[in-house]
Coordinates of C-alpha atoms in Angstrom, one line a residue:
Chain A
X1 CA 0.0 0.0 0.0
X2 CA 2.6 2.5 1.0
X3 CA 5.8 3.1 -0.9
X4 CA 8.1 2.9 2.1
X5 CA 9.9 0.0 0.3
X6 CA 11.2 2.5 -2.2
X7 CA 12.0 5.0 0.5
X8 CA 14.2 2.6 2.4
X9 CA 15.8 1.2 -0.7
X10 CA 19.3 1.9 -1.9
X11 CA 18.1 4.3 -4.5
X12 CA 17.6 6.9 -1.8
X13 CA 19.2 10.3 -2.8
X14 CA 22.4 11.3 -1.1
X15 CA 21.8 14.1 1.2
X16 CA 22.9 15.7 4.4
X17 CA 22.1 14.4 7.8
X18 CA 19.6 17.1 8.5
X19 CA 17.6 16.5 5.4
X20 CA 17.7 12.8 6.1
X21 CA 16.1 13.3 9.5
X22 CA 13.5 15.5 7.9
X23 CA 12.9 12.9 5.2
X24 CA 12.5 10.1 7.8
X25 CA 10.1 12.0 9.9
X26 CA 8.3 13.7 7.0
X27 CA 4.9 11.8 7.5
X28 CA 4.8 13.2 11.1
X29 CA 6.2 16.6 10.3
X30 CA 3.6 17.4 7.7
X31 CA 0.8 16.2 9.8
X32 CA 1.9 18.2 12.8
X33 CA 0.9 21.8 11.9
X34 CA -2.7 20.8 11.0
X35 CA -3.1 18.7 14.1
X36 CA -1.6 21.4 16.3
X37 CA -4.1 23.9 15.1
X38 CA -7.0 21.5 15.5
X39 CA -5.9 20.7 19.1
X40 CA -5.3 24.4 19.8
X41 CA -8.6 25.7 18.5
X42 CA -10.7 22.5 18.7
X43 CA -9.7 20.5 21.7
X44 CA -8.1 23.0 24.1
X45 CA -11.2 25.3 24.4
X46 CA -13.3 22.2 25.0
X47 CA -11.2 21.0 27.9
X48 CA -11.2 24.5 29.3
X49 CA -14.9 24.8 29.1
X50 CA -15.3 21.3 30.5
X51 CA -13.6 22.7 33.6
X52 CA -15.7 25.9 33.5
X53 CA -18.9 23.8 33.3
X54 CA -18.1 22.4 36.8
X55 CA -17.7 25.9 38.3
X56 CA -20.2 28.6 38.8
X57 CA -19.1 31.6 36.7
X58 CA -21.7 34.2 35.7
X59 CA -21.4 37.8 34.6
X60 CA -21.3 39.2 38.1
X61 CA -19.7 36.2 39.9
X62 CA -16.3 35.0 38.9
X63 CA -16.4 32.2 41.3
X64 CA -13.9 29.5 40.2
X65 CA -14.7 27.0 43.0
X66 CA -16.1 23.8 41.8
X67 CA -19.8 23.0 42.2
X68 CA -19.8 19.5 40.9
X69 CA -22.6 18.6 38.6
X70 CA -24.9 21.4 39.7
X71 CA -24.9 23.0 36.2
X72 CA -25.7 19.7 34.6
X73 CA -28.5 19.0 37.1
X74 CA -29.8 22.4 36.3
X75 CA -30.2 21.4 32.6
X76 CA -33.0 19.0 33.5
X77 CA -35.0 21.6 35.3
X78 CA -34.6 24.2 32.5
X79 CA -38.0 24.2 30.7
X80 CA -36.8 26.7 28.1
X81 CA -33.9 24.5 27.2
X82 CA -36.1 21.5 26.5
X83 CA -38.5 23.7 24.6
X84 CA -35.7 24.9 22.4
X85 CA -34.7 21.2 21.8
X86 CA -38.3 20.6 20.9
X87 CA -38.3 23.5 18.4
X88 CA -35.1 22.2 16.9
X89 CA -36.8 18.7 16.5
X90 CA -39.9 20.2 14.9
X91 CA -37.9 22.0 12.3
X92 CA -35.6 19.0 11.6
X93 CA -38.4 16.5 11.4
X94 CA -40.5 18.6 9.0
X95 CA -37.8 20.2 6.9
X96 CA -35.6 17.1 6.3
X97 CA -38.2 14.8 4.7
X98 CA -39.5 17.8 2.7
X99 CA -36.1 18.6 1.3
X100 CA -35.5 14.9 0.6
X101 CA -38.8 14.5 -1.2
X102 CA -38.5 17.7 -3.2
X103 CA -34.9 17.0 -4.0
X104 CA -35.8 13.5 -5.2
X105 CA -38.6 14.8 -7.4
X106 CA -36.3 17.4 -8.9
X107 CA -33.7 14.8 -9.6
X108 CA -36.3 12.6 -11.3
X109 CA -37.3 15.4 -13.5
X110 CA -33.7 16.0 -14.6
X111 CA -32.4 12.4 -14.7
X112 CA -33.0 11.9 -18.4
X113 CA -31.0 13.9 -20.9
X114 CA -32.5 17.1 -22.2
X115 CA -31.0 20.0 -24.0
X116 CA -30.0 22.8 -21.5
X117 CA -30.1 20.4 -18.5
X118 CA -26.7 21.6 -17.3
X119 CA -27.9 25.2 -17.2
X120 CA -31.0 24.3 -15.2
X121 CA -28.9 22.4 -12.7
X122 CA -26.4 25.2 -12.4
X123 CA -29.2 27.7 -11.7
X124 CA -31.1 25.5 -9.3
X125 CA -28.0 25.0 -7.2
X126 CA -27.6 28.7 -6.4
X127 CA -29.8 28.9 -3.3
X128 CA -27.7 26.2 -1.6
X129 CA -24.4 28.2 -1.8
X130 CA -25.9 31.5 -0.6
X131 CA -25.0 32.4 3.0
X132 CA -27.9 31.3 5.2
X133 CA -28.0 34.8 6.6
X134 CA -28.6 36.2 3.1
X135 CA -31.2 33.5 2.5
X136 CA -33.0 34.4 5.7
X137 CA -32.7 38.2 4.9
X138 CA -34.1 37.6 1.4
X139 CA -37.1 35.7 2.7
X140 CA -37.7 38.3 5.4
X141 CA -38.0 40.9 2.6
X142 CA -40.2 38.5 0.6
X143 CA -42.5 37.8 3.5
X144 CA -43.0 41.4 4.4
X145 CA -46.6 42.1 4.8
X146 CA -46.7 45.3 2.8
X147 CA -43.7 45.5 0.5
X148 CA -43.1 41.8 0.0
X149 CA -44.3 39.8 -3.0
X150 CA -45.6 36.7 -1.1
X151 CA -48.6 38.5 0.2
X152 CA -49.2 40.0 -3.2
X153 CA -49.1 36.6 -4.9
X154 CA -51.3 35.0 -2.3
X155 CA -53.8 37.8 -2.6
X156 CA -53.8 37.3 -6.3
X157 CA -54.8 33.7 -6.0
X158 CA -57.1 34.2 -3.1
X159 CA -58.9 37.0 -4.9
X160 CA -58.9 39.1 -1.7
X161 CA -56.1 40.8 0.3
X162 CA -54.1 38.3 2.3
X163 CA -52.2 39.9 5.2
X164 CA -50.0 37.5 7.0
X165 CA -47.3 38.6 9.4
X166 CA -45.1 35.6 8.5
X167 CA -42.2 36.3 10.8
X168 CA -44.3 37.5 13.8
X169 CA -47.6 35.5 13.8
X170 CA -47.2 32.4 16.0
X171 CA -49.2 30.3 13.4
X172 CA -46.9 31.3 10.5
X173 CA -43.4 31.5 11.9
X174 CA -42.7 27.8 11.6
X175 CA -44.0 27.6 8.0
X176 CA -41.9 30.7 7.2
X177 CA -38.7 29.1 8.6
X178 CA -39.4 25.8 7.0
X179 CA -40.1 27.4 3.6
X180 CA -36.9 29.3 3.7
X181 CA -35.0 26.2 4.9
X182 CA -36.5 23.9 2.3
X183 CA -36.0 26.5 -0.4
X184 CA -32.3 26.8 0.4
X185 CA -31.5 23.1 0.9
X186 CA -33.8 21.1 -1.4
X187 CA -31.3 21.9 -4.2
X188 CA -28.6 20.3 -2.1
X189 CA -30.6 17.0 -1.9
X190 CA -31.3 17.4 -5.6
X191 CA -27.7 17.6 -6.6
X192 CA -26.7 14.6 -4.6
X193 CA -29.7 12.5 -5.6
X194 CA -29.1 13.4 -9.3
X195 CA -25.6 12.1 -9.0
X196 CA -26.8 9.0 -7.3
X197 CA -29.7 8.4 -9.8
X198 CA -27.3 8.6 -12.7
X199 CA -25.5 5.6 -11.3
X200 CA -28.6 3.4 -11.4
X201 CA -28.0 0.5 -13.8
X202 CA -29.8 1.5 -17.1
X203 CA -30.0 -2.1 -18.4
X204 CA -31.9 -3.1 -15.2
X205 CA -34.3 -0.3 -15.7
X206 CA -34.9 -1.2 -19.3
X207 CA -35.4 -4.8 -18.4
X208 CA -38.0 -3.8 -15.8
X209 CA -39.7 -1.7 -18.4
X210 CA -40.0 -4.5 -20.9
X211 CA -41.4 -6.7 -18.1
X212 CA -44.0 -4.0 -17.5
X213 CA -43.1 -3.3 -13.9
X214 CA -44.9 -0.4 -12.4
X215 CA -43.1 2.9 -11.5
X216 CA -43.2 2.3 -7.8
X217 CA -42.1 -1.3 -8.1
X218 CA -39.0 -0.2 -10.1
X219 CA -38.4 2.5 -7.6
X220 CA -38.5 0.1 -4.7
X221 CA -36.7 -2.8 -6.3
X222 CA -34.0 -1.2 -8.3
X223 CA -33.7 2.6 -7.8
X224 CA -33.9 2.9 -4.0
X225 CA -31.4 0.2 -3.1
X226 CA -28.8 1.8 -5.4
X227 CA -29.3 5.3 -4.1
X228 CA -29.8 4.4 -0.4
X229 CA -26.2 5.1 0.7
X230 CA -26.4 8.6 -0.9
X231 CA -29.7 9.3 0.7
X232 CA -28.3 8.3 4.1
X233 CA -25.3 10.5 3.7
X234 CA -27.3 13.4 2.4
X235 CA -29.9 13.1 5.2
X236 CA -27.2 12.9 7.9
X237 CA -25.3 15.9 6.6
X238 CA -28.5 17.9 6.4
X239 CA -29.7 16.4 9.7
X240 CA -26.6 17.6 11.5
X241 CA -27.0 21.1 9.9
X242 CA -30.7 21.2 10.9
X243 CA -30.0 20.3 14.5
X244 CA -27.6 23.2 14.8
X245 CA -29.7 25.6 12.7
X246 CA -29.1 29.2 13.8
X247 CA -28.4 31.6 10.9
X248 CA -31.7 31.6 9.0
X249 CA -33.7 31.8 12.2
X250 CA -31.6 34.7 13.5
X251 CA -32.3 36.5 10.2
X252 CA -36.0 35.6 10.0
X253 CA -37.4 35.7 13.5
X254 CA -34.5 36.1 16.0
X255 CA -36.1 33.2 17.9
X256 CA -39.4 35.1 18.3
X257 CA -42.2 35.7 18.8
X258 CA -41.1 35.4 22.4
X259 CA -39.0 32.4 22.4
X260 CA -41.3 30.4 20.1
X261 CA -38.8 29.6 17.4
X262 CA -35.7 29.5 19.7
X263 CA -33.6 26.5 18.7
X264 CA -31.0 24.9 20.8
X265 CA -28.3 26.9 19.1
X266 CA -30.1 30.2 19.7
X267 CA -30.8 29.3 23.3
X268 CA -27.1 28.5 23.9
X269 CA -26.2 31.8 22.3
X270 CA -28.7 33.7 24.5
X271 CA -27.4 32.1 27.6
X272 CA -23.8 32.7 26.8
X273 CA -23.9 36.1 25.2
X274 CA -26.8 38.0 26.6
X275 CA -27.3 36.3 30.0
X276 CA -23.6 35.7 30.5
X277 CA -24.3 32.5 32.3
X278 CA -20.8 31.3 31.5
X279 CA -20.6 28.0 33.4
X280 CA -24.2 27.1 32.6
X281 CA -23.6 27.7 28.9
X282 CA -20.6 25.5 29.0
X283 CA -22.8 22.7 30.4
X284 CA -25.4 23.3 27.6
X285 CA -22.6 23.1 25.0
X286 CA -21.7 19.7 26.4
X287 CA -25.2 18.5 26.3
X288 CA -25.4 19.5 22.6
X289 CA -22.1 17.8 21.9
X290 CA -23.3 14.7 23.6
X291 CA -26.5 14.7 21.5
X292 CA -24.7 15.3 18.3
X293 CA -22.0 12.7 18.9
X294 CA -24.7 10.1 18.6
X295 CA -25.8 11.4 15.2
X296 CA -22.2 12.0 14.2
X297 CA -21.4 8.3 14.9
X298 CA -24.2 7.4 12.6
X299 CA -23.0 9.8 9.9
X300 CA -19.5 8.3 9.9
X301 CA -20.8 4.8 9.7
X302 CA -22.9 5.8 6.7
X303 CA -20.0 7.6 5.0
X304 CA -18.0 4.5 5.3
X305 CA -20.8 2.5 3.7
X306 CA -21.0 5.0 0.8
X307 CA -17.3 4.8 0.1
Chain B
X1 CA -60.5 19.2 -40.5
X2 CA -57.2 18.0 -39.2
X3 CA -54.6 19.5 -37.0
X4 CA -51.8 17.5 -38.5
X5 CA -50.2 14.7 -36.6
X6 CA -50.4 14.8 -32.8
X7 CA -46.9 15.2 -31.2
X8 CA -45.5 11.8 -30.2
X9 CA -45.6 10.7 -26.6
X10 CA -41.9 11.3 -26.3
X11 CA -42.2 14.9 -27.4
X12 CA -45.0 15.6 -25.1
X13 CA -43.1 14.2 -22.1
X14 CA -40.1 16.3 -23.0
X15 CA -42.3 19.4 -23.3
X16 CA -43.8 18.6 -19.8
X17 CA -40.4 18.2 -18.4
X18 CA -39.3 21.5 -19.7
X19 CA -42.4 23.1 -18.3
X20 CA -41.5 21.5 -14.9
X21 CA -37.9 22.6 -15.2
X22 CA -38.8 26.2 -16.0
X23 CA -41.4 26.3 -13.2
X24 CA -38.9 24.9 -10.7
X25 CA -36.2 27.3 -11.8
X26 CA -38.6 30.3 -11.5
X27 CA -39.5 29.2 -8.0
X28 CA -36.0 28.7 -6.8
X29 CA -34.6 31.8 -8.4
X30 CA -37.4 34.2 -7.7
X31 CA -36.1 35.2 -4.2
X32 CA -32.7 35.8 -5.7
X33 CA -34.3 37.8 -8.5
X34 CA -36.3 39.8 -5.9
X35 CA -33.1 40.5 -3.9
X36 CA -31.3 41.8 -7.0
X37 CA -34.3 43.9 -8.0
X38 CA -34.6 45.6 -4.6
X39 CA -30.9 46.4 -4.7
X40 CA -31.6 48.4 -7.9
X41 CA -34.8 50.1 -6.7
X42 CA -35.1 53.6 -5.5
X43 CA -36.6 54.0 -1.9
X44 CA -40.0 55.0 -3.4
X45 CA -40.0 51.8 -5.4
X46 CA -38.9 49.6 -2.5
X47 CA -41.7 50.9 -0.3
X48 CA -44.3 50.8 -3.0
X49 CA -47.7 49.1 -2.3
X50 CA -48.3 46.8 -4.1
X51 CA -44.7 45.7 -4.5
X52 CA -43.2 46.4 -7.9
X53 CA -41.7 43.4 -9.7
X54 CA -39.5 45.5 -12.0
X55 CA -37.7 48.7 -11.0
X56 CA -38.2 51.7 -13.2
X57 CA -34.6 51.7 -14.1
X58 CA -31.4 49.9 -13.0
X59 CA -29.6 52.3 -10.8
X60 CA -26.7 51.8 -8.4
X61 CA -27.4 54.3 -5.7
X62 CA -27.9 51.6 -3.1
X63 CA -24.4 50.3 -3.8
X64 CA -23.0 53.7 -3.8
X65 CA -24.3 54.3 -0.3
X66 CA -22.5 51.2 0.9
X67 CA -19.3 52.6 -0.4
X68 CA -19.9 56.1 0.9
X69 CA -20.9 54.9 4.4
X70 CA -17.9 52.6 4.5
X71 CA -20.0 49.5 4.9
X72 CA -18.1 47.7 2.2
X73 CA -15.3 47.4 4.7
X74 CA -17.2 44.3 5.9
X75 CA -16.8 42.8 2.4
X76 CA -13.1 43.5 2.5
X77 CA -12.8 42.0 6.0
X78 CA -14.6 38.9 4.7
X79 CA -12.2 38.7 1.8
X80 CA -9.2 38.9 4.0
X81 CA -10.4 36.5 6.6
X82 CA -11.9 33.9 4.1
X83 CA -8.9 34.3 1.8
X84 CA -6.1 33.8 4.3
X85 CA -7.9 31.1 6.2
X86 CA -8.6 29.1 3.1
X87 CA -5.0 29.5 2.0
X88 CA -3.6 28.2 5.3
X89 CA -6.2 25.5 5.6
X90 CA -5.4 24.3 2.0
X91 CA -1.6 24.2 2.5
X92 CA -1.6 22.6 6.0
X93 CA -4.5 20.4 5.3
X94 CA -3.2 19.0 2.0
X95 CA 0.2 18.2 3.6
X96 CA -1.6 16.4 6.4
X97 CA -3.9 14.7 3.9
X98 CA -0.9 13.5 1.9
X99 CA 0.7 12.0 5.0
X100 CA -2.6 10.3 6.0
X101 CA -3.2 9.0 2.4
X102 CA 0.2 7.7 1.7
X103 CA 1.7 6.8 5.0
X104 CA -1.5 6.0 6.8
X105 CA -0.2 8.3 9.6
X106 CA -2.2 7.9 12.8
X107 CA -4.3 5.1 11.3
X108 CA -8.0 5.1 11.0
X109 CA -8.4 6.8 14.4
X110 CA -6.7 10.1 13.3
X111 CA -8.8 10.3 10.1
X112 CA -11.9 9.7 12.2
X113 CA -11.0 12.2 14.8
X114 CA -10.4 14.8 12.2
X115 CA -13.7 14.3 10.4
X116 CA -15.5 14.3 13.8
X117 CA -14.1 17.7 14.4
X118 CA -16.1 18.8 11.3
X119 CA -19.3 17.4 12.8
X120 CA -19.2 19.3 16.1
X121 CA -21.8 22.0 16.1
X122 CA -20.3 25.5 15.9
X123 CA -22.5 26.8 18.8
X124 CA -21.0 24.2 21.1
X125 CA -17.4 25.1 20.4
X126 CA -17.8 28.9 19.8
X127 CA -18.5 29.5 23.4
X128 CA -15.4 27.8 24.7
X129 CA -13.4 29.4 22.0
X130 CA -14.8 32.8 22.9
X131 CA -13.7 32.2 26.6
X132 CA -10.2 31.3 25.5
X133 CA -10.0 34.2 22.9
X134 CA -11.1 36.7 25.6
X135 CA -8.3 35.4 27.8
X136 CA -5.7 35.8 25.0
X137 CA -7.1 39.1 23.7
X138 CA -7.9 37.6 20.3
X139 CA -11.5 38.8 20.0
X140 CA -12.3 41.2 17.2
X141 CA -8.9 40.8 15.5
X142 CA -7.9 39.4 12.1
X143 CA -5.5 36.9 13.6
X144 CA -8.1 35.2 15.8
X145 CA -10.7 35.0 13.1
X146 CA -8.3 33.6 10.5
X147 CA -6.9 31.1 13.0
X148 CA -10.5 30.0 13.8
X149 CA -11.6 29.6 10.1
X150 CA -8.3 27.8 9.3
X151 CA -9.1 25.3 12.1
X152 CA -12.7 25.1 11.1
X153 CA -11.8 24.3 7.5
X154 CA -8.9 22.0 8.2
X155 CA -11.0 18.8 8.7
X156 CA -12.8 19.5 5.5
X157 CA -9.6 20.0 3.5
X158 CA -7.9 17.0 5.0
X159 CA -10.9 14.8 4.3
X160 CA -11.4 16.0 0.8
X161 CA -7.8 16.1 -0.2
X162 CA -7.2 12.7 1.1
X163 CA -9.8 11.5 -1.4
X164 CA -8.2 13.4 -4.3
X165 CA -4.6 12.2 -3.3
X166 CA -5.7 8.6 -3.1
X167 CA -6.8 8.9 -6.7
X168 CA -3.3 9.8 -7.8
X169 CA -1.5 6.8 -9.2
X170 CA 1.3 5.6 -7.0
X171 CA 3.6 4.8 -9.9
X172 CA 4.1 8.5 -10.7
X173 CA 5.4 9.2 -7.2
X174 CA 7.5 6.0 -7.2
X175 CA 9.2 6.8 -10.4
X176 CA 9.9 10.4 -9.2
X177 CA 11.5 9.0 -6.0
X178 CA 13.6 6.6 -8.1
X179 CA 14.7 9.5 -10.2
X180 CA 16.2 10.9 -7.0
X181 CA 13.6 13.5 -6.0
X182 CA 13.2 13.9 -2.3
X183 CA 9.8 13.2 -0.8
X184 CA 9.2 16.9 -0.2
X185 CA 9.9 17.7 -3.8
X186 CA 7.6 14.8 -4.9
X187 CA 4.8 16.4 -2.9
X188 CA 5.3 19.8 -4.5
X189 CA 6.3 18.8 -8.0
X190 CA 4.3 15.6 -8.6
X191 CA 1.4 15.4 -6.2
X192 CA 0.3 19.0 -6.0
X193 CA 0.1 19.4 -9.8
X194 CA -1.8 16.1 -10.1
X195 CA -4.4 17.1 -7.6
X196 CA -4.7 20.7 -8.8
X197 CA -8.3 20.5 -9.9
X198 CA -9.3 19.0 -6.5
X199 CA -7.1 21.5 -4.8
X200 CA -8.8 24.5 -6.5
X201 CA -12.3 23.1 -5.9
X202 CA -11.5 22.5 -2.3
X203 CA -10.1 26.0 -1.8
X204 CA -13.2 27.4 -3.4
X205 CA -15.4 25.5 -1.0
X206 CA -13.4 26.4 2.1
X207 CA -13.5 30.0 1.0
X208 CA -17.3 29.8 0.6
X209 CA -17.7 28.2 4.1
X210 CA -15.6 30.9 5.7
X211 CA -17.3 33.6 3.7
X212 CA -20.8 32.4 4.5
X213 CA -20.2 31.7 8.2
X214 CA -22.2 33.8 10.6
X215 CA -22.1 32.4 14.1
X216 CA -18.3 32.5 14.7
X217 CA -18.1 36.0 13.2
X218 CA -21.0 37.1 15.3
X219 CA -19.4 36.0 18.5
X220 CA -15.8 36.8 17.8
X221 CA -16.1 40.2 16.2
X222 CA -17.2 43.5 17.7
X223 CA -16.4 46.5 15.6
X224 CA -13.0 46.0 13.9
X225 CA -13.3 42.9 11.7
X226 CA -17.0 42.6 11.2
X227 CA -17.6 40.2 8.3
X228 CA -20.3 40.7 5.7
X229 CA -23.0 38.4 7.2
X230 CA -22.7 40.1 10.6
X231 CA -22.8 43.5 8.9
X232 CA -26.0 42.4 7.2
X233 CA -27.8 41.7 10.4
X234 CA -27.0 45.2 11.7
X235 CA -29.5 46.5 9.1
X236 CA -32.4 44.7 10.8
X237 CA -34.1 47.2 13.0
X238 CA -37.4 47.8 14.5
X239 CA -38.5 49.5 11.4
X240 CA -37.4 47.9 8.2
X241 CA -35.8 51.1 6.9
X242 CA -32.5 49.5 5.7
X243 CA -34.0 47.4 2.9
X244 CA -31.8 49.0 0.3
X245 CA -28.7 48.3 2.3
X246 CA -29.8 44.7 3.1
X247 CA -30.4 44.0 -0.6
X248 CA -27.3 45.7 -2.0
X249 CA -25.0 44.2 0.7
X250 CA -26.5 40.7 0.1
X251 CA -25.9 41.0 -3.6
X252 CA -22.3 42.1 -3.0
X253 CA -21.8 39.2 -0.7
X254 CA -23.4 36.7 -2.9
X255 CA -22.1 37.5 -6.4
X256 CA -18.6 36.2 -5.7
X257 CA -20.0 33.0 -4.4
X258 CA -22.2 32.5 -7.5
X259 CA -19.2 33.1 -9.7
X260 CA -16.9 30.8 -7.8
X261 CA -19.4 28.0 -7.6
X262 CA -20.4 28.3 -11.3
X263 CA -16.7 27.8 -12.2
X264 CA -16.5 24.8 -9.8
X265 CA -19.7 23.2 -11.1
X266 CA -18.0 19.9 -11.9
X267 CA -16.7 19.4 -8.4
X268 CA -19.9 20.7 -6.6
X269 CA -21.4 17.3 -5.8
X270 CA -18.2 15.9 -4.4
X271 CA -17.5 19.1 -2.6
X272 CA -20.8 19.5 -0.7
X273 CA -21.2 15.8 0.0
X274 CA -17.8 15.7 1.9
X275 CA -16.5 13.4 -0.9
X276 CA -19.2 10.8 -0.2
X277 CA -20.7 11.2 -3.6
X278 CA -18.4 11.4 -6.6
X279 CA -20.6 13.2 -9.1

């Protein structure tokens, strides 16, 4: 697998002692800077905040004595925390299947060759690469009750003025967020599924067609098994993103009205940066990490499958 | 009376597909269109009821204001931060990826640990990082932000470049080594040129990730190195009287991304699926 045989062979270039040392340790030397940065920025703060999470530091109280698991025990009594986890779950559970379904339908539409297909695909991808803050801002302008086109379009079809305060009305904030989310990320699913669908064995499809198999039978027996690994990867990448959703909600509703659309990421932010509950926020952060580690493990398993 | 031959089934299906394709494209691009149009509108046109779908004329006053008020500094900041951090992440990450791909350095565990770093939610790490940054005085400075995005993008670069490097035939490197090139030279003169397309694509995506990021920039900047998404959120007020700025700033911050990604179209699928799908 490796080419160390060549390295250790007699053909090695003649060079000074220093460069030989460098050459021998090269695999480690070139890994070191990257790992160092990851440890410095990734691991070190985590350890630091692990310690902080067992203390009781707030804005007014810089108390560095240890309080054991008090902050963690507090998590279980924090109704707003669990509510925010609930909000996160609602958004994820609704948006993810929608994105998958819409992405799949889009991919079905474009799977067969047609002139100009590349252009359509290139255009349809654009929402996915926009900054989520821009996406949220754009939809906020679109949703505006007076100057936005959504109300205008709805009024046109309803035949009467439709005035919906999308980003304020408790009944419409979730639809607003999910519309924006689905708009931005369905193209992501579309791209991956299009790539996956084009790997489906054409001869099998043709054989099935000759046998007169129904669309859904072909889908279940031939198409889905082939694209299942990609669906898994796509769902888990998107699932992770949705669980930590922050930007578009910040741009659309800022968690409001009240704390109705506050996701776990927003709640963590509020605790850390407007309530300044330093130690408690550190505890929340670890709760989030623990939750996501479970999902991450799943992701990695699926990624290995897809390889 | 005849209408001639009815179009064949195939033609009708194709026509329907085009109809669907156009409808989809209109739906997905309409918000982008709207954003661009607002950025060209005059204040009267922006606050017109009912909303106007086409501005009277294309005018750039909204952009001019961004330059006059100095708001475009945020774009410059984003360029600097995203540019440098992508550069560092690409260099360090590719070297690391080479070592992992060719020498299996650190085994499966190191590779897994690296990609797991990518999966950690930003909100969970940004708070600890903030605490450490406050301690070292790195908040609201270029260095801190560049360091952060470098670290943030490293796992992605390593993971992606490992995939591209594995695709390079071993024989090329072996013959270069036999010819007396040092391993270091082999990396620069043989491997880097071979993976150049992947390298370029990966740099573009790391740039986009850093460019689009909001949460790290929100927490770690105050006034000095505000990036463009953070600047954008400053325009949201009680009254929505900064629409022109929101739109113009969004367009300025989005156009480079559109261009970059259009150029990288071929690598898009592999890039956004973390290499899991080779499109």
